[in-house]
GROMACS .gro file of C-alpha atoms in nm:
model
   62
    1UNK     CA    1   0.065  -0.003  -1.131
    2UNK     CA    2   0.349   0.231  -1.036
    3UNK     CA    3   0.554  -0.031  -0.850
    4UNK     CA    4   0.562  -0.406  -0.834
    5UNK     CA    5   0.334  -0.589  -0.593
    6UNK     CA    6   0.644  -0.702  -0.402
    7UNK     CA    7   0.750  -0.338  -0.341
    8UNK     CA    8   0.398  -0.242  -0.231
    9UNK     CA    9   0.408  -0.532   0.017
   10UNK     CA   10   0.748  -0.432   0.157
   11UNK     CA   11   0.647  -0.068   0.193
   12UNK     CA   12   0.323  -0.160   0.373
   13UNK     CA   13   0.513  -0.390   0.610
   14UNK     CA   14   0.735  -0.097   0.711
   15UNK     CA   15   0.463   0.170   0.723
   16UNK     CA   16   0.347   0.274   1.069
   17UNK     CA   17   0.029   0.427   0.923
   18UNK     CA   18  -0.085   0.115   0.733
   19UNK     CA   19  -0.459   0.068   0.778
   20UNK     CA   20  -0.618  -0.219   0.587
   21UNK     CA   21  -0.927  -0.142   0.382
   22UNK     CA   22  -1.236  -0.342   0.460
   23UNK     CA   23  -1.562  -0.415   0.287
   24UNK     CA   24  -1.645  -0.281  -0.056
   25UNK     CA   25  -1.335  -0.057  -0.067
   26UNK     CA   26  -1.100  -0.353  -0.037
   27UNK     CA   27  -0.884  -0.469  -0.325
   28UNK     CA   28  -0.847  -0.814  -0.171
   29UNK     CA   29  -0.890  -0.981  -0.509
   30UNK     CA   30  -0.556  -0.826  -0.610
   31UNK     CA   31  -0.364  -0.921  -0.298
   32UNK     CA   32  -0.381  -1.187  -0.034
   33UNK     CA   33  -0.628  -1.110   0.245
   34UNK     CA   34  -0.355  -1.162   0.504
   35UNK     CA   35  -0.076  -0.973   0.325
   36UNK     CA   36  -0.004  -0.611   0.399
   37UNK     CA   37   0.014  -0.409   0.080
   38UNK     CA   38  -0.026  -0.047  -0.021
   39UNK     CA   39  -0.292  -0.176  -0.259
   40UNK     CA   40  -0.518  -0.266   0.033
   41UNK     CA   41  -0.440   0.032   0.258
   42UNK     CA   42  -0.702   0.300   0.330
   43UNK     CA   43  -0.443   0.571   0.263
   44UNK     CA   44  -0.357   0.452  -0.089
   45UNK     CA   45  -0.555   0.640  -0.354
   46UNK     CA   46  -0.702   0.488  -0.669
   47UNK     CA   47  -0.448   0.682  -0.877
   48UNK     CA   48  -0.178   0.487  -0.690
   49UNK     CA   49  -0.030   0.736  -0.448
   50UNK     CA   50  -0.016   0.751  -0.071
   51UNK     CA   51  -0.256   1.015   0.061
   52UNK     CA   52  -0.024   1.061   0.362
   53UNK     CA   53   0.282   1.106   0.136
   54UNK     CA   54   0.472   0.825   0.312
   55UNK     CA   55   0.536   0.585   0.024
   56UNK     CA   56   0.841   0.751  -0.134
   57UNK     CA   57   1.035   0.788   0.191
   58UNK     CA   58   0.976   0.426   0.284
   59UNK     CA   59   1.043   0.290  -0.067
   60UNK     CA   60   1.375   0.471  -0.108
   61UNK     CA   61   1.501   0.307   0.213
   62UNK     CA   62   1.421  -0.052   0.110
   0.00000   0.00000   0.00000
């Protein structure tokens, strides 16, 4: 994991493009079903980067 779960949650809360994964693609066992997190966003790749290249800009402004 590149960042802590807390940072992934904060970034997802502030991301206007957050789109929760559903079904078999979901990582809900890693995060709460109700919590926003990069880890359960459709735009977050399995190699732990944002496909839309939004993570770094949001994270640096936390």
